[in-house]
Short mmCIF file of C-alpha atoms and ligand atoms in Angstrom, two decimals:
data_model
loop_
_atom_site.label_atom_id
_atom_site.label_comp_id
_atom_site.label_asym_id
_atom_site.label_seq_id
_atom_site.Cartn_x
_atom_site.Cartn_y
_atom_site.Cartn_z
CA MET A 89 80.25 26.57 133.49
CA SER A 90 81.06 25.21 130.02
CA THR A 91 84.01 22.94 129.31
CA ALA A 92 86.11 22.67 126.17
CA ALA A 93 85.13 19.01 125.79
CA GLU A 94 81.49 20.01 125.26
CA TYR A 95 82.49 21.80 122.06
CA LYS A 96 84.31 18.85 120.48
CA THR A 97 82.71 16.09 118.42
CA ASP A 98 83.65 12.43 118.83
CA LEU A 99 85.31 12.39 115.40
CA LYS A 100 89.02 11.67 115.56
CA PRO A 101 90.94 14.23 113.46
CA VAL A 102 92.65 12.74 110.41
CA TRP A 103 95.53 15.22 110.63
CA CYS A 104 99.11 13.90 110.71
CA PRO A 105 100.71 13.52 114.16
CA GLY A 106 102.22 16.86 115.18
CA CYS A 107 100.09 18.98 112.82
CA GLY A 108 99.63 22.50 114.16
CA ASP A 109 95.91 22.31 113.49
CA PHE A 110 95.45 20.19 116.65
CA GLY A 111 96.45 23.25 118.68
CA VAL A 112 93.96 25.42 116.81
CA LEU A 113 91.15 22.91 117.42
CA ALA A 114 91.93 22.83 121.15
CA ALA A 115 92.06 26.62 121.26
CA PHE A 116 88.69 27.09 119.57
CA ALA A 117 87.03 24.71 122.03
CA GLN A 118 88.65 26.49 124.99
CA ALA A 119 87.75 29.96 123.70
CA PHE A 120 84.10 28.99 123.14
CA ALA A 121 83.96 27.48 126.62
CA ARG A 122 85.56 30.51 128.29
CA LEU A 123 83.09 32.81 126.54
CA GLU A 124 80.25 30.39 127.36
CA ILE A 125 78.75 30.77 123.88
CA PRO A 126 75.85 28.34 123.41
CA ARG A 127 76.87 25.76 120.80
CA GLU A 128 73.74 26.43 118.75
CA ASP A 129 74.77 30.10 118.41
CA ILE A 130 78.09 29.33 116.72
CA VAL A 131 78.56 28.77 112.98
CA MET A 132 81.92 27.80 111.58
CA VAL A 133 82.44 28.17 107.82
CA THR A 134 85.54 26.58 106.35
CA GLY A 135 87.03 26.12 102.89
CA ILE A 136 89.03 23.23 101.47
CA GLY A 137 92.31 21.90 102.83
CA CYS A 138 93.64 20.00 105.85
CA SER A 139 92.80 22.84 108.23
CA SER A 140 89.32 23.30 106.79
CA ARG A 141 88.34 19.94 108.25
CA ILE A 142 88.20 21.67 111.63
CA ALA A 143 84.47 22.43 111.31
CA GLY A 144 83.73 18.71 111.56
CA TYR A 145 85.61 18.36 114.84
CA LEU A 146 83.72 21.08 116.69
CA LYS A 147 80.21 20.52 118.00
CA VAL A 148 78.82 23.74 116.51
CA TYR A 149 77.01 24.43 113.24
CA GLY A 150 79.49 23.80 110.43
CA PHE A 151 79.59 24.61 106.74
CA ASN A 152 82.43 23.07 104.74
CA ALA A 153 82.32 25.41 101.75
CA ILE A 154 83.95 25.23 98.34
CA HIS A 155 87.57 26.24 97.95
CA GLY A 156 88.28 29.83 98.92
CA ARG A 157 84.65 30.83 99.49
CA THR A 158 84.55 30.97 103.27
CA LEU A 159 84.13 34.72 103.52
CA PRO A 160 81.13 35.26 101.21
CA ILE A 161 79.29 32.40 102.89
CA ALA A 162 80.20 33.55 106.40
CA THR A 163 79.09 37.07 105.43
CA GLY A 164 75.72 35.73 104.30
CA VAL A 165 75.26 33.77 107.53
CA LYS A 166 76.04 36.80 109.67
CA LEU A 167 73.72 39.10 107.70
CA ALA A 168 70.90 36.54 107.88
CA ASN A 169 71.23 36.23 111.65
CA PRO A 170 73.40 38.89 113.31
CA ASN A 171 72.99 37.21 116.71
CA LEU A 172 75.19 34.28 115.68
CA THR A 173 78.90 34.05 116.43
CA VAL A 174 80.29 33.43 112.95
CA ILE A 175 83.78 32.04 112.45
CA ALA A 176 85.48 31.62 109.07
CA ALA A 177 88.55 29.39 108.96
CA GLY A 178 90.87 27.77 106.45
CA GLY A 179 94.44 27.51 105.27
CA ASP A 180 96.84 29.90 103.55
CA GLY A 181 96.12 28.48 100.09
CA ASP A 182 92.37 28.69 100.62
CA ALA A 183 92.68 32.26 101.91
CA TYR A 184 95.53 33.95 100.09
CA SER A 185 95.33 32.23 96.73
CA ILE A 186 91.92 30.81 95.82
CA GLY A 187 89.95 33.07 98.16
CA MET A 188 92.08 36.20 97.91
CA GLY A 189 89.47 38.21 96.02
CA HIS A 190 87.08 38.09 98.96
CA ILE A 191 89.41 39.29 101.70
CA PRO A 192 89.56 43.05 100.98
CA HIS A 193 85.78 43.23 100.70
CA ALA A 194 85.15 41.51 104.03
CA ALA A 195 87.68 43.89 105.59
CA ARG A 196 86.30 47.09 104.06
CA ARG A 197 82.74 46.16 105.04
CA ASN A 198 83.86 45.43 108.59
CA ILE A 199 81.48 42.48 108.76
CA ALA A 200 81.46 41.19 112.35
CA ILE A 201 82.99 37.76 111.87
CA THR A 202 86.26 36.22 113.04
CA TYR A 203 88.50 34.95 110.25
CA LEU A 204 91.31 32.63 111.32
CA VAL A 205 93.81 31.45 108.71
CA MET A 206 95.93 28.42 109.63
CA ASP A 207 99.09 29.43 107.81
CA ASN A 208 101.57 26.58 107.28
CA GLU A 209 103.27 28.09 104.22
CA ILE A 210 102.41 25.09 102.03
CA TYR A 211 99.53 23.17 100.43
CA GLY A 212 99.34 20.16 102.77
CA LEU A 213 96.24 18.29 101.56
CA THR A 214 97.55 18.04 98.00
CA LYS A 215 101.00 16.91 99.16
CA GLY A 216 103.21 19.90 99.64
CA GLN A 217 103.07 22.44 96.83
CA GLN A 218 104.28 26.03 97.22
CA SER A 219 101.63 28.38 98.67
CA PRO A 220 101.40 32.20 98.64
CA THR A 221 103.22 32.38 102.00
CA SER A 222 106.03 29.89 101.19
CA PRO A 223 109.38 31.58 101.82
CA VAL A 224 111.83 32.05 98.95
CA GLY A 225 114.28 29.18 98.59
CA ILE A 226 112.34 26.26 100.07
CA TYR A 227 111.91 23.08 98.09
CA SER A 228 108.40 21.80 97.59
CA SER A 229 106.75 19.23 95.35
CA SER A 230 105.93 21.98 92.84
CA THR A 231 109.28 23.79 93.11
CA PRO A 232 112.06 21.17 92.77
CA PHE A 233 114.59 23.97 92.10
CA GLY A 234 113.40 26.00 95.08
CA THR A 235 110.73 28.69 95.41
CA TYR A 236 111.55 32.08 93.90
CA ASP A 237 108.22 33.98 94.20
CA GLN A 238 108.20 36.55 96.99
CA PRO A 239 105.77 35.47 99.74
CA ILE A 240 102.91 37.73 100.69
CA ASN A 241 102.81 39.22 104.18
CA PRO A 242 99.24 38.60 105.46
CA LEU A 243 99.52 41.11 108.31
CA GLN A 244 100.66 44.00 106.12
CA MET A 245 98.04 43.03 103.58
CA MET A 246 95.20 43.16 106.12
CA LEU A 247 96.44 46.47 107.49
CA ALA A 248 96.44 47.85 103.95
CA PHE A 249 92.86 46.62 103.51
CA ASN A 250 91.90 48.60 106.61
CA ALA A 251 90.81 45.60 108.67
CA THR A 252 89.80 46.78 112.15
CA PHE A 253 91.42 43.88 114.04
CA VAL A 254 94.69 42.32 112.87
CA ALA A 255 96.49 39.68 114.93
CA GLN A 256 98.93 36.85 114.61
CA THR A 257 99.37 33.85 116.85
CA PHE A 258 101.09 30.47 116.92
CA ALA A 259 99.54 27.00 117.15
CA GLY A 260 102.44 25.92 119.39
CA ASP A 261 101.27 28.35 122.09
CA THR A 262 97.68 27.37 122.90
CA LYS A 263 97.32 29.86 125.74
CA HIS A 264 98.22 32.75 123.46
CA LEU A 265 95.98 31.40 120.72
CA VAL A 266 93.00 31.19 123.10
CA ASP A 267 93.56 34.73 124.38
CA VAL A 268 93.76 36.16 120.84
CA LEU A 269 90.69 34.19 119.74
CA ILE A 270 88.65 35.54 122.64
CA ARG A 271 89.66 39.11 121.82
CA ALA A 272 88.83 38.54 118.15
CA ILE A 273 85.39 37.06 118.85
CA GLN A 274 84.61 39.96 121.20
CA HIS A 275 85.64 42.53 118.57
CA ARG A 276 82.64 44.26 116.96
CA GLY A 277 83.81 44.06 113.37
CA PHE A 278 85.98 42.01 111.03
CA ALA A 279 88.64 40.28 113.14
CA PHE A 280 91.53 38.71 111.25
CA ILE A 281 93.99 36.25 112.77
CA ASN A 282 96.93 34.75 110.92
CA CYS A 283 97.76 31.65 112.95
CA ILE A 284 101.16 30.11 112.23
CA SER A 285 100.13 26.46 112.21
CA PRO A 286 103.02 24.27 111.07
CA CYS A 287 102.76 21.34 108.68
CA PRO A 288 105.58 19.09 109.89
CA THR A 289 104.89 16.60 107.09
CA TYR A 290 105.60 18.91 104.15
CA ARG A 291 107.16 22.05 105.60
CA GLY A 292 110.03 21.78 108.01
CA GLY A 293 109.49 18.62 110.11
CA MET A 294 108.87 18.77 113.85
CA GLN A 295 111.83 21.10 114.45
CA ILE A 296 109.90 23.91 112.77
CA PHE A 297 108.00 24.43 116.05
CA LYS A 298 111.31 25.18 117.80
CA GLU A 299 112.48 27.44 114.99
CA ILE A 300 109.27 29.48 115.10
CA LYS A 301 109.34 29.67 118.90
CA ALA A 302 112.86 31.08 118.77
CA ARG A 303 111.77 33.87 116.41
CA VAL A 304 108.52 34.85 118.12
CA ARG A 305 108.09 38.19 119.88
CA ASN A 306 104.92 38.39 121.93
CA LEU A 307 103.58 41.92 121.52
CA ASP A 308 100.83 41.30 124.05
CA GLU A 309 103.51 41.25 126.76
CA GLU A 310 104.58 44.78 125.80
CA PRO A 311 101.90 47.11 127.21
CA GLY A 312 101.72 50.77 126.32
CA ARG A 313 101.58 50.48 122.53
CA ASP A 314 98.80 52.41 120.78
CA LEU A 315 96.83 49.58 119.15
CA ALA A 316 95.02 52.02 116.86
CA ASN A 317 98.28 53.28 115.30
CA ARG A 318 98.46 51.66 111.88
CA GLU A 319 101.97 52.92 111.09
CA ILE A 320 103.40 51.20 114.17
CA ALA A 321 101.49 48.03 113.28
CA PHE A 322 102.88 48.14 109.72
CA GLY A 323 106.41 48.41 111.07
CA LEU A 324 105.92 45.43 113.37
CA ALA A 325 104.33 43.38 110.59
CA ALA A 326 107.28 44.12 108.28
CA SER A 327 110.00 43.08 110.72
CA LYS A 328 112.61 40.66 109.40
CA ASP A 329 114.24 40.29 112.83
CA PHE A 330 111.37 38.56 114.62
CA THR A 331 107.93 37.04 114.09
CA PRO A 332 105.35 39.20 115.85
CA ILE A 333 102.50 37.49 117.66
CA GLY A 334 99.64 39.24 119.43
CA VAL A 335 97.19 41.93 118.45
CA LEU A 336 98.99 44.30 116.10
CA TYR A 337 96.10 46.60 115.38
CA LYS A 338 92.61 47.26 116.66
CA LYS A 339 90.20 50.13 116.15
CA GLU A 340 86.51 50.60 116.83
CA GLU A 341 84.28 51.34 113.86
CA LYS A 342 80.66 50.60 113.01
CA ASP A 343 80.27 47.04 111.81
CA TYR A 344 78.50 46.21 108.55
CA GLY A 345 75.22 45.11 110.17
CA THR A 346 74.96 48.39 112.09
CA VAL A 347 75.67 50.39 108.95
CA LEU A 348 73.04 48.51 106.95
CA GLU A 349 70.43 49.06 109.66
CA SER A 350 71.04 52.79 109.53
CA LEU A 351 70.53 53.10 105.74
CA LYS A 352 67.59 55.19 104.58
CA PRO A 353 65.78 54.93 101.26
CA ARG A 354 66.53 57.59 98.66
CA GLY A 355 62.95 58.88 98.43
CA THR A 356 60.43 59.55 101.16
CA SER A 357 57.24 58.72 99.24
CA PRO A 358 55.68 55.29 99.97
CA ASP A 359 56.27 54.37 96.28
CA SER A 360 60.02 54.72 96.69
CA GLN A 361 59.93 51.96 99.33
CA ASP A 362 57.51 49.63 97.55
CA LEU A 363 59.69 46.75 96.35
CA ASP A 364 57.13 45.53 93.79
CA LYS A 365 56.93 48.95 92.18
CA ILE A 366 60.71 49.29 92.11
CA LEU A 367 61.10 45.87 90.48
CA LYS A 368 58.48 46.74 87.83
CA THR A 369 60.66 49.64 86.66
CA PHE A 370 63.17 47.03 85.43
CA ILE A 371 60.55 45.21 83.32
CA ALA A 372 60.22 46.53 79.78
FE1 SF4 B 557 98.71 18.88 108.93
FE2 SF4 B 557 100.46 18.97 106.92
FE3 SF4 B 557 99.46 16.63 107.68
FE4 SF4 B 557 97.93 18.41 106.44
S1 SF4 B 557 99.71 17.36 105.57
S2 SF4 B 557 97.36 17.23 108.27
S3 SF4 B 557 98.72 20.35 107.22
S4 SF4 B 557 100.78 17.99 108.92
#
């Protein structure tokens, strides 16, 4: 039986005390151990930011990519070796600002990777600037008169992009986080998790954990909902009365690797499948 400790490196995280990312690190190690995935079969691709350091703290293959480019690299890794468990991870700035152009394409391809965004509603590494999920009215180092841009809603966004697995969880509830991670990794397709992972240093202090906890509604404790109903999921994602956590939406569809394997060449003659001959048609 595997233990969570086997999946952690000896490196001491450089995160601030109380950072939500500690909970995410613990949850990844526990989820890998519960699923008994061999360490050499896991690849974690991260971007740039405090949370993206997580790849260095897990004893799996890691790729600390350039800012916002987790998904294209993770896609390449998965296509090169479909047997690997591929995880993409990063923060809300890395995902929803710099890397935003890649998200709809990963979702519409249904590439079988798990994408976890540690959403703290701020840029932490660069000392507290407004991010795409910062609520209106908060003060940050880049908005001394308060933020006035409307924040994006990652859950509604992913539902609109037709992602086949959309979930939210909270770094202050490790058990829930582990359960959601396991379900995401087991999903045969693109699994998206927005993890509320507070930055007490630049966004709300330690009391933000209590504030989030008071607003959370755990959908996983409410059986009977049709998980494949996108309209219901949209309604839950849009709620202003509570913060939903749990799996909002899940449907089974062919993943990208399966689709690619089933493709057939346009012609049936041997020439139509001869790569050298095809390439020569492009040479003047
Ligand atoms: Fe965590 Fe914020 Fe510190 Fe970065 S700045 S390590 S996000 S608490």
